[in-house]
Amino acid sequence: MTDDELAARLYPSMQPDTYDPSKHPAISAEVREIRNQPERQLYKARDQLGDVDAADFGDVSKLSDEKRAAVTNELREIFSDLGMGHEQIGELKNWSRNLKANPVPVERQRENANRMLRDKFGAENVDSALAGARKLLQRDPRTARLIESMGLGDDGDTVLMIATEARRQRAKGLLK
């Protein structure tokens, strides 16, 4: 018996459950590759973001328990794809609630986002920061739709968060 076979028998819960693309055919090869990385296998989105619930992001009351669980799991994966943890997800929810309660004109949000990007990355890097953020969101189009559905597509804090994460992922080779 090999070491791997012995380990599999002794620690069945430690077996990597590689991402099954047949369950999510619409996901790009790049996202599949990210989800199959050893780090993601070790720190699974369902475990790391266990308190994320689909009900926090939309009306799922008409879904069966099975579908609601699937939606919740996929939301956790999407947030993990973005490199977000509890703190960032909580911030997104707070920003969304605040913008819904106190709407800000889109032009003002965009001006604020540009100012924040200039402050963080320098005026000469705003365009590349925005391009990186767009690329990160376009990697899985559902991500952009989720951010838009929360009303955060032009929000300065959100744009800065996504641009910063895009830069981090590009440096790690996760964003091509």
Phi, psi and omega in degrees: 000132180283165177300320180296319179294318178297314179299320180297323180285321182284325185230068184298330181286346181271359179292135179291126173262091184301152182297127182264103184295338180294337178279341183221067186295340183280353183277137183293160178299326179297318178292318178301317180299316179297316183290340179266001180292149182306320180299319180289331177288324180285316181249080185292142181301321182296331179274317183289327184240041185300337181269000175286128181233138180303330181297338178286347187237006178165174181278111178244015185297334182269358179276149174293162179302321181295315180291322178297318178297320179295317179296316179299314179299317181292324175300317178300317178297316181300314179296322178293322175302324180280355180079021184266143174247192182304316184298313182293320179296318177298319178297316178302315180297318178295315180299320180296313178300316181297318180292326178289323180283326182228077184302142178240133179304143183304317180300319179292322177298317181294319177299317179297317179299316179297318179298315181295320178294319177299316181298321184278315189251350184091148185302324183287348183248006182299313182298318180290326177295317177295320179297320177296318178298316179299317181297319178298316180288328181282345178302323174224102185305336178296332180296313179297319179296322178296312179299316178297318182296336177276355180080021187249011184301329181245001182295129183302315181298319181292314180301316179296317179300314182292318180296320179295317179294321178300317179296318179297314181293324178296318180296327179275357181082013181271342180241116186261000000 
